[in-house]
Coordinates of C-alpha atoms and ligand atoms in Angstrom, one line a residue:
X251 CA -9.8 -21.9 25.1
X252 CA -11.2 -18.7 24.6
X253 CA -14.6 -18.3 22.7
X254 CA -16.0 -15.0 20.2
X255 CA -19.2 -14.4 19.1
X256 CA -19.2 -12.4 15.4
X257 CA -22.3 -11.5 13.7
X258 CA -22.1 -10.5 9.8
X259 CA -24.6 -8.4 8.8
X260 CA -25.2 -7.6 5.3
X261 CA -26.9 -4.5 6.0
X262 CA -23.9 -3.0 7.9
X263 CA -22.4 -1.8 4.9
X264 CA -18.9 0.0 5.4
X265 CA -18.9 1.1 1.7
X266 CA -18.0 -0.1 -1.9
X267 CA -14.2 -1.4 -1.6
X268 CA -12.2 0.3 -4.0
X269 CA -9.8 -1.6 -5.9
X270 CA -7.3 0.7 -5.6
X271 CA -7.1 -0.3 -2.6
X272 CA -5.0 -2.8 -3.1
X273 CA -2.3 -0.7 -5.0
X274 CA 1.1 -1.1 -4.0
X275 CA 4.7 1.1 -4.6
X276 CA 7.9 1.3 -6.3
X277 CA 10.6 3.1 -5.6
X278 CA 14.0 3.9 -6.3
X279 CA 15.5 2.7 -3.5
X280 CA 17.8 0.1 -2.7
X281 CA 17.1 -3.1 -4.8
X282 CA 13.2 -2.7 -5.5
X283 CA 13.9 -1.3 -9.1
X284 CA 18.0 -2.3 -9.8
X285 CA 18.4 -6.1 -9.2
X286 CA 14.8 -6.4 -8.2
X287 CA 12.2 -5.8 -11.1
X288 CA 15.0 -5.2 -13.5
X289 CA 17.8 -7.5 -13.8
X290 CA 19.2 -7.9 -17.5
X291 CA 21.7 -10.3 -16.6
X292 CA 19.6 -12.7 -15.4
X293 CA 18.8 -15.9 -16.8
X294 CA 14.9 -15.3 -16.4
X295 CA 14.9 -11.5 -17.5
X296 CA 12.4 -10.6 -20.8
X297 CA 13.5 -9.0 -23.6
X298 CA 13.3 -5.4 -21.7
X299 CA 15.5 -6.7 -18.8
X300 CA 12.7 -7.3 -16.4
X301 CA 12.4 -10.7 -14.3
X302 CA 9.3 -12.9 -15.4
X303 CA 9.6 -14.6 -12.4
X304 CA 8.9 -11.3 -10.3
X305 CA 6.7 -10.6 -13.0
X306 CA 4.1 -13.5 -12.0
X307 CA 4.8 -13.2 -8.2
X308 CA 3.4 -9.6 -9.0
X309 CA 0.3 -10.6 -10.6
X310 CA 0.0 -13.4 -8.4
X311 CA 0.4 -10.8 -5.3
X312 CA -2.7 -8.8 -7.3
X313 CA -1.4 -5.0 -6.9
X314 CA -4.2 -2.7 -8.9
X315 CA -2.1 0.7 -8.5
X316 CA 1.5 1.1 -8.3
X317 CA 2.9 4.5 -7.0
X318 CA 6.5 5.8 -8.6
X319 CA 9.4 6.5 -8.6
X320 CA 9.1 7.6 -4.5
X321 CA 9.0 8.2 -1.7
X322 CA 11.7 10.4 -0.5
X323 CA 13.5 9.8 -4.1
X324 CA 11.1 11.8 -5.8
X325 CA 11.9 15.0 -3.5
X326 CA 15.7 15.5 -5.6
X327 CA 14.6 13.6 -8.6
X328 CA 15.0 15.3 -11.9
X329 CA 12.2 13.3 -14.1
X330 CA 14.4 14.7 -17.9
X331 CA 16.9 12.7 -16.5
X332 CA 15.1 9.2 -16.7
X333 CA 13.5 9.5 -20.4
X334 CA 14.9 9.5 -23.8
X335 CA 17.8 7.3 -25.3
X336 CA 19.8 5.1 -22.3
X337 CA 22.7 6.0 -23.2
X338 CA 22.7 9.2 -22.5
X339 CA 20.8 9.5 -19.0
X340 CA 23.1 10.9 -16.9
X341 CA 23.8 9.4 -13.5
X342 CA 22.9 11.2 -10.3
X343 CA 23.2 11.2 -6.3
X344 CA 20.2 10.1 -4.7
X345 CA 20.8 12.3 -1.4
X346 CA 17.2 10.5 0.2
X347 CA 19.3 6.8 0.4
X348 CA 22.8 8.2 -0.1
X349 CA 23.0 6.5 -3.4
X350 CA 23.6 6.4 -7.2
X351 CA 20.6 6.7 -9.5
X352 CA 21.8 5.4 -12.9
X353 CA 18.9 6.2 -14.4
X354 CA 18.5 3.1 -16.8
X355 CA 14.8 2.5 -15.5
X356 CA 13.1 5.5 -16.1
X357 CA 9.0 6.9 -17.1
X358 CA 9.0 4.2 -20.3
X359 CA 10.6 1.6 -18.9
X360 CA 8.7 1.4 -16.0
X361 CA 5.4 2.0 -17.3
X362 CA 5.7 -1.1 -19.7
X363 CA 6.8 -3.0 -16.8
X364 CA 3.1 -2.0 -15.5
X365 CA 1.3 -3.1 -18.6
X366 CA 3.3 -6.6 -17.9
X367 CA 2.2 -6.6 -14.1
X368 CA -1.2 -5.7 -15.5
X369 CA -1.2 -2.8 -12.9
X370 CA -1.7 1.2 -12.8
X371 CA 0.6 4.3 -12.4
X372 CA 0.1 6.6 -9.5
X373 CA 2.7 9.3 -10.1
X374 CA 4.3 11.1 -7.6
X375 CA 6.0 14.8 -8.4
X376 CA 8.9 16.4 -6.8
X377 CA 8.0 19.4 -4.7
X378 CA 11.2 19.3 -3.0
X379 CA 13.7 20.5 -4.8
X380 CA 11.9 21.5 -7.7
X381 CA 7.8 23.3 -8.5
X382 CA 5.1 23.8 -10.3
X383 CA 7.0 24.6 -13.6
X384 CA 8.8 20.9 -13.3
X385 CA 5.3 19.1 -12.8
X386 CA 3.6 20.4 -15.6
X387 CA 6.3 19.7 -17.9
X388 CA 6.0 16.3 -16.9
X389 CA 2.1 16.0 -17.1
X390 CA 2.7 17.5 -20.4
X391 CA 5.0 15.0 -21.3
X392 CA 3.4 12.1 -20.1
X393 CA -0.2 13.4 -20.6
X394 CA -0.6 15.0 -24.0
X395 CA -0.9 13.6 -27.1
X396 CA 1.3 15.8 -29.3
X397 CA 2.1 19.3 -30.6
X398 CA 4.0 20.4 -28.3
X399 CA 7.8 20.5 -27.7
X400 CA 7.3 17.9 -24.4
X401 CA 4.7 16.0 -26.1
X402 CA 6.7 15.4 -29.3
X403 CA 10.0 14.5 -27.6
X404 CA 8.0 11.9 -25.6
X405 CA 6.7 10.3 -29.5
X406 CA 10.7 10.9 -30.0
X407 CA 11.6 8.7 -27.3
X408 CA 9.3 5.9 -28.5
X409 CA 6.3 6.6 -27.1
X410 CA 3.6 7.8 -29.5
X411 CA 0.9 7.0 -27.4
X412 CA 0.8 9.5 -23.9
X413 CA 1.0 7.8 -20.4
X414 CA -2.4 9.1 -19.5
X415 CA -1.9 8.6 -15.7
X416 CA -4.9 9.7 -13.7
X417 CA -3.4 9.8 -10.1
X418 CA -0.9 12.0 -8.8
X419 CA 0.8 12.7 -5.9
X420 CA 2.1 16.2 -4.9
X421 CA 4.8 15.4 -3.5
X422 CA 6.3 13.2 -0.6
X423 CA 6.0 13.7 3.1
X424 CA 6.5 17.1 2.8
X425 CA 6.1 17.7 6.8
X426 CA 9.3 15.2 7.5
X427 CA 12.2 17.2 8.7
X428 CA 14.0 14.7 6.7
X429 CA 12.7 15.5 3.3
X430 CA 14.6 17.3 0.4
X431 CA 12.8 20.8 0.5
X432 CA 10.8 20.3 3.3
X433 CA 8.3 22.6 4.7
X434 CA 5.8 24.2 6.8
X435 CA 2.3 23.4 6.4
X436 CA 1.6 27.0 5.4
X437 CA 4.3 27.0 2.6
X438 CA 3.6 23.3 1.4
X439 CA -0.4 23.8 1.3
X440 CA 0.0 27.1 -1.0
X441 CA 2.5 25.3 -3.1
X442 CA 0.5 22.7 -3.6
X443 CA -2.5 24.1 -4.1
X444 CA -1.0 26.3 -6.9
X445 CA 0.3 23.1 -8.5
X446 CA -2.8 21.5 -8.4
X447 CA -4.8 24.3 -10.1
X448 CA -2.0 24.6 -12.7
X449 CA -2.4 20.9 -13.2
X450 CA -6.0 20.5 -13.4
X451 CA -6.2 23.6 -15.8
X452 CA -4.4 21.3 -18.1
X453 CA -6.7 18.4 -17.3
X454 CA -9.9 18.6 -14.8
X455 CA -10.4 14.7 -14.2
X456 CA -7.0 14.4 -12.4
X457 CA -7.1 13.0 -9.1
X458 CA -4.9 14.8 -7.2
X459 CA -3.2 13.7 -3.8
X460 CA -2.4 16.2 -1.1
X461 CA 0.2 14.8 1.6
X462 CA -1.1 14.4 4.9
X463 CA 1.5 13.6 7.6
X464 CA 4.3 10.8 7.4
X465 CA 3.4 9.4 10.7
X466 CA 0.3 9.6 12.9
X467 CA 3.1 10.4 15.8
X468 CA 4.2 13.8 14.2
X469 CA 4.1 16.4 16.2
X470 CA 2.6 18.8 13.2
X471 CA 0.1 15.7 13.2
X472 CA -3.9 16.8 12.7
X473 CA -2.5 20.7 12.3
X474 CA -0.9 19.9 9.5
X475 CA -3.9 18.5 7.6
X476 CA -6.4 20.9 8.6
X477 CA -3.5 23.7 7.3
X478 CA -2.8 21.8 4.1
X479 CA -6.4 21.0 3.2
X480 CA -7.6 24.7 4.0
X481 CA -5.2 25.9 1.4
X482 CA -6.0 23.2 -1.4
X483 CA -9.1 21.6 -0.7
X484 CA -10.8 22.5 -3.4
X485 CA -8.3 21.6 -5.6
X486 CA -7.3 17.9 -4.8
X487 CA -9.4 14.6 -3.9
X488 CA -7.3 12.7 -1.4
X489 CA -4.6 13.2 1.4
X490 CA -2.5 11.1 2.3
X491 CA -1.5 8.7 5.4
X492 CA 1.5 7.1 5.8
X493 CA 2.0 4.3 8.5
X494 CA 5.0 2.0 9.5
X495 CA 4.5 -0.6 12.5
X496 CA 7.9 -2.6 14.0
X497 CA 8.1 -5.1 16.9
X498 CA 10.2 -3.1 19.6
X499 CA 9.7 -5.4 22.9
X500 CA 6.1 -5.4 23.2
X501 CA 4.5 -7.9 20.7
X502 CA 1.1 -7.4 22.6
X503 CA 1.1 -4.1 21.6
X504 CA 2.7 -4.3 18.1
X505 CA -0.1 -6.7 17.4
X506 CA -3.1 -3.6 18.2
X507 CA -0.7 -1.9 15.5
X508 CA -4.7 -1.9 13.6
X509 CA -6.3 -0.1 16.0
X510 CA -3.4 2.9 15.5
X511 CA -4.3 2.8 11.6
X512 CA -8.1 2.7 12.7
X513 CA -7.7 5.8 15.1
X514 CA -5.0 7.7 12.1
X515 CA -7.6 6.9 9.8
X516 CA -10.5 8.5 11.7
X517 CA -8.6 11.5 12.9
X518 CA -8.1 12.6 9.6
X519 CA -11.3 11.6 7.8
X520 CA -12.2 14.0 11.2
X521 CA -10.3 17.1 10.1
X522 CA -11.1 16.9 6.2
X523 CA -14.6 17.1 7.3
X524 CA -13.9 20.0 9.7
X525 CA -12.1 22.4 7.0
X526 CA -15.2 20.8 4.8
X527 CA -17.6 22.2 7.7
X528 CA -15.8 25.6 7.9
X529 CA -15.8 26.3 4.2
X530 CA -19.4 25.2 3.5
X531 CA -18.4 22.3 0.9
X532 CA -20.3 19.6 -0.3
X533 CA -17.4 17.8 -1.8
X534 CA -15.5 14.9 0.2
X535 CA -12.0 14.1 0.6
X536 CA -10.9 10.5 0.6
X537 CA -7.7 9.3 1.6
X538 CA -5.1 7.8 -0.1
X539 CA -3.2 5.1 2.6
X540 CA -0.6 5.9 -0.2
X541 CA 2.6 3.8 2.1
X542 CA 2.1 1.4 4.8
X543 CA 3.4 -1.7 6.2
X544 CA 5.5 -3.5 8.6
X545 CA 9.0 -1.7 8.7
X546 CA 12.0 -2.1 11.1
X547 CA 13.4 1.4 10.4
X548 CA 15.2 1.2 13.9
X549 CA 17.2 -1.1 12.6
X550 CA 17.5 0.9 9.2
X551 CA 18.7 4.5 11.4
X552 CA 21.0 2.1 13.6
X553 CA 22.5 0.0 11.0
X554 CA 22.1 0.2 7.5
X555 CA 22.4 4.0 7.3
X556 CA 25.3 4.7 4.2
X557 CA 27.5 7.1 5.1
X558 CA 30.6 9.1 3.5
X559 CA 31.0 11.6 1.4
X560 CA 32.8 9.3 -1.4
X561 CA 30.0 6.5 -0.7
X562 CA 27.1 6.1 -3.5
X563 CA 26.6 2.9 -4.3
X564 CA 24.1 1.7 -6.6
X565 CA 21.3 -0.6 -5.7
X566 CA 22.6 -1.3 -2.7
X567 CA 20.8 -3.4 0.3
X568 CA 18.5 -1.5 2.2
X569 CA 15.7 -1.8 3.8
X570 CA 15.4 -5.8 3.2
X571 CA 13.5 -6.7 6.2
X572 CA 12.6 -10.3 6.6
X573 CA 9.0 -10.8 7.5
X574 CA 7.8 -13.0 10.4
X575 CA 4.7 -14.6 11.4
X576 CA 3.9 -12.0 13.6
X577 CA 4.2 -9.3 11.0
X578 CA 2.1 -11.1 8.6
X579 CA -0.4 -11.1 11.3
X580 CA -0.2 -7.4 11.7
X581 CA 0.2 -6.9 8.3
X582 CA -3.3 -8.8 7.5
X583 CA -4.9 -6.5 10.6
X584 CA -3.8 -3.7 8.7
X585 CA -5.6 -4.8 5.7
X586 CA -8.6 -5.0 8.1
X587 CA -8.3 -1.7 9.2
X588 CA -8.1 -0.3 5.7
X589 CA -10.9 -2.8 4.8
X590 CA -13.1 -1.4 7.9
X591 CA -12.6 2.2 6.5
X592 CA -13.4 1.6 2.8
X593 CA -16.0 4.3 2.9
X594 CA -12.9 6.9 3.3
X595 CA -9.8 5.3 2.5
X596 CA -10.5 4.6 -1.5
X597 CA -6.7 3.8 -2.2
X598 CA -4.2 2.4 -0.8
X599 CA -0.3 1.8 -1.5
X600 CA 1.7 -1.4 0.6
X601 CA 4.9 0.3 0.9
X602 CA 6.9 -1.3 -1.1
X603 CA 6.9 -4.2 -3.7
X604 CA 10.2 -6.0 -4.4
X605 CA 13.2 -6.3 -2.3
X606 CA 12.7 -2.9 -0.1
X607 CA 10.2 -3.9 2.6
X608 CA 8.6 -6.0 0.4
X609 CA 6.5 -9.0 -0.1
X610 CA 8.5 -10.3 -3.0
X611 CA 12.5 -11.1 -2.6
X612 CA 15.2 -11.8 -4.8
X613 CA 18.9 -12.6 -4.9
X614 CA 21.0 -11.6 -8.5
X615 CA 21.0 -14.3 -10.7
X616 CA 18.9 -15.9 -8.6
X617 CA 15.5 -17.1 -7.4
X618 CA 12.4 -14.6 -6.0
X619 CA 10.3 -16.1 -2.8
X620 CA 7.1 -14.7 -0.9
X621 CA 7.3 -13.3 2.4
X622 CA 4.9 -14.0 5.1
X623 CA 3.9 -10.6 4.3
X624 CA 3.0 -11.7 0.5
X625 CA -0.3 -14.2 1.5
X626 CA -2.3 -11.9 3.4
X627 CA -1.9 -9.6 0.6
X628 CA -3.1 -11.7 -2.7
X629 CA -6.0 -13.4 -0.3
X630 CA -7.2 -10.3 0.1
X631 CA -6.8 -8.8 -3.2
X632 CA -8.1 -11.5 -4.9
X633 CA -11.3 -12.2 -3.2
X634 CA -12.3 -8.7 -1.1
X635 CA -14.4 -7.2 -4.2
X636 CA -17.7 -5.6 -3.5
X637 CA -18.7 -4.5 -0.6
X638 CA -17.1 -3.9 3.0
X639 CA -19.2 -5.3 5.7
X640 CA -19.1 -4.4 9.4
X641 CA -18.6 -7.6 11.7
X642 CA -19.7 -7.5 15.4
X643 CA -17.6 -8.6 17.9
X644 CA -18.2 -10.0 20.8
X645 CA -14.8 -11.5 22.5
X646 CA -12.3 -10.9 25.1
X647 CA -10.2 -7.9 25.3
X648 CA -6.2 -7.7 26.2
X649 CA -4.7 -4.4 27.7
X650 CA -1.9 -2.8 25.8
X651 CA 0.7 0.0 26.8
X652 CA -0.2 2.2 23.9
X653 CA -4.0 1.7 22.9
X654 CA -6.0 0.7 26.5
X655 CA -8.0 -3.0 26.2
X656 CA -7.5 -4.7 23.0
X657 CA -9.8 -6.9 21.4
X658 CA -8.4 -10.1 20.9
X659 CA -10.8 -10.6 17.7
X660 CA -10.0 -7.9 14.7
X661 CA -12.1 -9.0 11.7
X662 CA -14.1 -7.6 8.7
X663 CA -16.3 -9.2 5.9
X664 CA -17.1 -8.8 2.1
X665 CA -19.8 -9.4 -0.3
X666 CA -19.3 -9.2 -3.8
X667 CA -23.1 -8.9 -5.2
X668 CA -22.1 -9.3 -9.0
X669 CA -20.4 -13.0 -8.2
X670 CA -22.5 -14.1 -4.5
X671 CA -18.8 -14.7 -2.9
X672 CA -18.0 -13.2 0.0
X673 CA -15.4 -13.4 3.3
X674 CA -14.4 -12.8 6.8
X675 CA -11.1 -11.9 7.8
X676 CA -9.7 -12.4 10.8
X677 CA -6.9 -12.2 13.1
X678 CA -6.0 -13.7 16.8
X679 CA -3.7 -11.2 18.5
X680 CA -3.4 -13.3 21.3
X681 CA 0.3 -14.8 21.8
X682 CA -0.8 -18.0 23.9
X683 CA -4.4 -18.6 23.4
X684 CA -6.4 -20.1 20.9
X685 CA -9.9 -18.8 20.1
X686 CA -13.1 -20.9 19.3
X687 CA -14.8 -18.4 16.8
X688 CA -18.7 -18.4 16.2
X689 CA -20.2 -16.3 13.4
X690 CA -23.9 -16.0 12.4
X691 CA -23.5 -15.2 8.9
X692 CA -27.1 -14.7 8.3
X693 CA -27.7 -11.7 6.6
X694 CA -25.4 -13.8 3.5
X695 CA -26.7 -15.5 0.4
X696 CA -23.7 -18.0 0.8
X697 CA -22.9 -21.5 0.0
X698 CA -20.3 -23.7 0.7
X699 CA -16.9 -22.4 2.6
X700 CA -13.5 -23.1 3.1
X701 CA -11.0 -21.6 5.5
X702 CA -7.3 -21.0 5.2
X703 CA -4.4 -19.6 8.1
X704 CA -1.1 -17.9 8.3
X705 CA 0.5 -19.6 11.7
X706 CA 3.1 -21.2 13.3
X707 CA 4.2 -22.5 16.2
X708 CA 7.3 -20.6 15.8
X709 CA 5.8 -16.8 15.7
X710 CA 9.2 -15.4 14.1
X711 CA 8.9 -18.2 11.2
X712 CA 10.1 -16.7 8.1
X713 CA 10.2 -17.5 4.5
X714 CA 14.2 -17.3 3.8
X715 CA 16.0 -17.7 0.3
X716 CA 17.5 -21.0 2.6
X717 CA 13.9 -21.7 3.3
X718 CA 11.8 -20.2 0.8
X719 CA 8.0 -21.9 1.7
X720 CA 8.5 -22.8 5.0
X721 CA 5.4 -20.0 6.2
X722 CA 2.3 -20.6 3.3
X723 CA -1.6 -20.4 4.0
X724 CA -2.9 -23.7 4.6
X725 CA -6.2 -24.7 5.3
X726 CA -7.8 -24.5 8.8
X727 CA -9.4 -28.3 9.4
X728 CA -11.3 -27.1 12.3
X729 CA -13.9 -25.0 10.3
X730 CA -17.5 -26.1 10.6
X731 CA -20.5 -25.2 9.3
X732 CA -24.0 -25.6 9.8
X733 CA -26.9 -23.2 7.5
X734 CA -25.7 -19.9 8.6
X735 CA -23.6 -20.7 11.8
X736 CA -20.2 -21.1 11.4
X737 CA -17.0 -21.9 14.5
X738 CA -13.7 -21.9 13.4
X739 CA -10.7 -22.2 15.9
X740 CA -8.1 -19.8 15.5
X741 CA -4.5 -20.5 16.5
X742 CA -2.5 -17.9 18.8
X743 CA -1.0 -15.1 16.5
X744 CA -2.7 -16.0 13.0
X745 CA -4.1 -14.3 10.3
X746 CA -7.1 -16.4 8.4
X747 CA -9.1 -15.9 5.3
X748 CA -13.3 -17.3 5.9
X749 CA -14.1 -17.4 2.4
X750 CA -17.7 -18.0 1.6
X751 CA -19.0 -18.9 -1.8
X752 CA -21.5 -18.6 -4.0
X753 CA -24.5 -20.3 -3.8
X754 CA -25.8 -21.1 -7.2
X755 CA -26.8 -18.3 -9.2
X756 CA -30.4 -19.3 -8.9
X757 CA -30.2 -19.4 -5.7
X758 CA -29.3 -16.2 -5.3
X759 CA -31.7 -14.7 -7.2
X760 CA -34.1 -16.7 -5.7
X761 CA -33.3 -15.2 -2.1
X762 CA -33.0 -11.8 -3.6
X763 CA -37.0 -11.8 -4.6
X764 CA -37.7 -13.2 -0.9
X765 CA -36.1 -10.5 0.6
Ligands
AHR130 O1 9.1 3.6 2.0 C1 10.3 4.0 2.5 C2 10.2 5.5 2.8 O2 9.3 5.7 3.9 C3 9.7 6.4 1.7 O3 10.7 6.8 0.8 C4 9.2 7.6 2.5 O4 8.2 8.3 1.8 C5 8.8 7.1 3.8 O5 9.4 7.8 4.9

């Protein structure tokens, strides 16, 4: 068996995690919104139409911020068409999924979905097809209180009260070839920076997101944000990095999928700073890890593709990839990476929420499961408040075909001051080998511990609507601990949760005035 040596140090402080972090997205695509959150006919839909049983799995899964309505949707999406009475929205191609958009979920619908999910809306605008003019209507419309044509016709359509959404998105992936109005970083960066400043002359406090690239494997990739931000930097607080990670042959180096995010991450943390050097700022742009996850878009371009010019369907299948171990395992090293970079990545969106490359599934009419995907997600989300902490590693490395030697050990801790709990994530990217973990916790004010896994001795085990909980946490029984040494032994391909709690609040503040 392999052995690691970690040391958690509270004084290697990453930064204050954000919650936002743990946001997630909708979009209209597929089934996430149409037989996913909404379902009328179904025997567990509220009064509104939406499922209460996706309802709870979304508050169970803890999402803080939920982007909407895309995604390459919102580059031809016409927002008019999605307020005001049902029954006269007008249905619409979707030319970014080859489908029809009937428009029954729209703005108010969606946003009293949130309050129900107990979750905040991140709105993304169209600068594909449409501008500035169409973006401020909207902020008017969802922003202001009344008095003004937009304003009043949202208290028309039953909203007296405005939206008041804070974050915003201009636009999607505007560097991707295969985006509705496209364009070059020159063109997209003036755009949006005009936006932005019309926007923020309406309301200062907005945060605005710029987009960064879709991929870290662009070939406009680090050009395209130091373009983009020299236009706008002044007027916008985040750009954004997308990421998607699929097995294709090589599960040793799917499984360093973190150390891509960790490099992405850096490289453009990197160039925000440079145009920050060369234009003599003191302000900071964060990023907003607005869509990542695990997605087998191979399969998607291969297979699922809808074709034909007399083909639209509505809420059809797409993009319903069923998770394995192994991406759960990823998928918790990716919240790892974007743990390990809280000082700079202050939101985050899982890409996407329901049905679409999701952690949450449902058939019509009937039930809604967890993926693998799902229990990384709520451990983290639930207990990673406070603080990020740095954890050194000292283990064995692995060599990959994309990313050099490979530590077999990715981890990360938390401290959460205000309650004294605290955790270590980690992950075993070996496929074969167990690993006999040590970590001096030292530097934390923690009492007892407990210790759960994601693993199986089937790597591709999945949660199935035939097999709904056949992959859950459970807890590690090798976990021991002695004062502020602790070994664990983690199984080949896993994912676990070291969660350390509070010592009584006494104590704490007892070893606060020693310090
Ligand atoms: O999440 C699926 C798609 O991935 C989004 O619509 C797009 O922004 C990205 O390419």
């Amino acid at each position: 068996m392999h052995q690691a040596r970690l040391t958690v140090d509270s004084k290697s402080v990453i930064g204050p995690i954000n919650r936002r972090l743990f946001g997630s997205f909708v979009e209209h695509l597929g089934r996430s919104v149409y037989d996913g959150i909404y379902e009328p006919g179904h025997n567990l839909a509220d009064d509104e139409g939406f499922r209460t049983d996706v309802l709870d799995l979304v508050r169970e899964l803890g999402v803080t911020t939920i982007r909407y309505p895309g995604g390459n949707f919102v580059s031809g999406f016409r927002w008019e068409d999605s307020v005001g009475p049902r029954d006269q929205r007008p249905r619409r191609l979707d030319l970014a999924w080859h489908s029809t958009e009937s428009n029954e979920v729209g703005l108010s619908e969606f946003s009293s979905w949130l309050e129900k999910a107990g979750s905040e809306l991140m709105l993304a605008i169209n600068l594909g097809t449409r501008g500035m003019q169409e973006a401020l209507d909207l902020l008017e419309y969802a922003n202001l209180g009344s008095g003004t044509a937009l304003s009043e016709k949202r208290i028309a359509d039953g909203h007296p009260e405005p939206y008041n959404v804070r974050m915003w998105c201009l636009g999607n992936e505007m560097d991707g070839p295969w985006q509705l109005g496209h364009r070059s970083a020159e063109d997209y960066g003036k755009l949006a920076a005009q936006t932005a400043r019309a926007m923020r002359s309406f309301d200062p406090s907005l945060e605005l997101v710029l987009c960064g690239s879709s991929s870290a494997s662009m070939p406009t990739f680090g050009e395209w944000e130091r373009s983009v931000l020299t236009h706008a930097y002044d007027e916008v607080d985040y750009i954004s990095c997308h990421a998607y990670y699929e097995e294709s042959g090589d599960p040793g180096n799917f499984l360093a999928s973190g150390v891509n995010m960790d490099r992405f991450i850096e490289s453009v943390a990197a160039t925000a700073d440079h145009v920050k050097a060369v234009r003599g700022s003191d302000k900071t742009i964060n990023i907003s890890f607005d869509e990542w996850n695990i997605w087998y878009n191979e399969r998607f371009e291969k297979v699922d593709k809808i074709q034909g010019v007399d083909n639209w369907p509505v809420a059809p299948r797409l993009l319903e990839d069923c998770y394995t171990v192994t991406d759960a395992v990823v998928f918790g090293s990716l919240l790892i990476s974007l743990l390990n970079h809280a000082d700079r990545v202050t939101s985050a969106s899982m890409a996407q929420l329901v049905n679409v490359i999701a952690p949450i599934m449902t058939e019509p009419g009937g039930a809604a499961w967890r993926q693998t995907t799902f229990f990384p997600f709520a451990a983290t989300a639930a207990r990673a408040t406070g603080t990020a902490l740095r954890v050194q590693i000292d283990c064995e490395s692995y060599s990959t075909s994309s990313y050099g030697e490979v530590p077999l050990i990715d981890a990360v801790a938390t401290f959460d001051e205000s309650s004294g709990h605290g955790a270590v994530y980690l992950v075993n990217r070996s496929q074969n080998e167990e690993i006999e973990v040590s970590i001096d916790i030292g530097g934390l004010p923690v009492g007892n511990m407990t210790a759960r896994t994601l693993s199986s001795e089937d790597p591709n085990a999945a949660n199935t609507i035939d097999d709904q909980n056949r992959v859950n946490l459970t807890e590690n029984p090798t976990l021991r601990h002695a004062g502020t040494s602790v070994s664990i032994v983690l199984p080949p391909v896993s994912w676990t949760e070291l969660a350390l709690n509070s010592l009584v609040p006494e104590k704490v503040n007892e070893l606060r005035r020693t310090e």
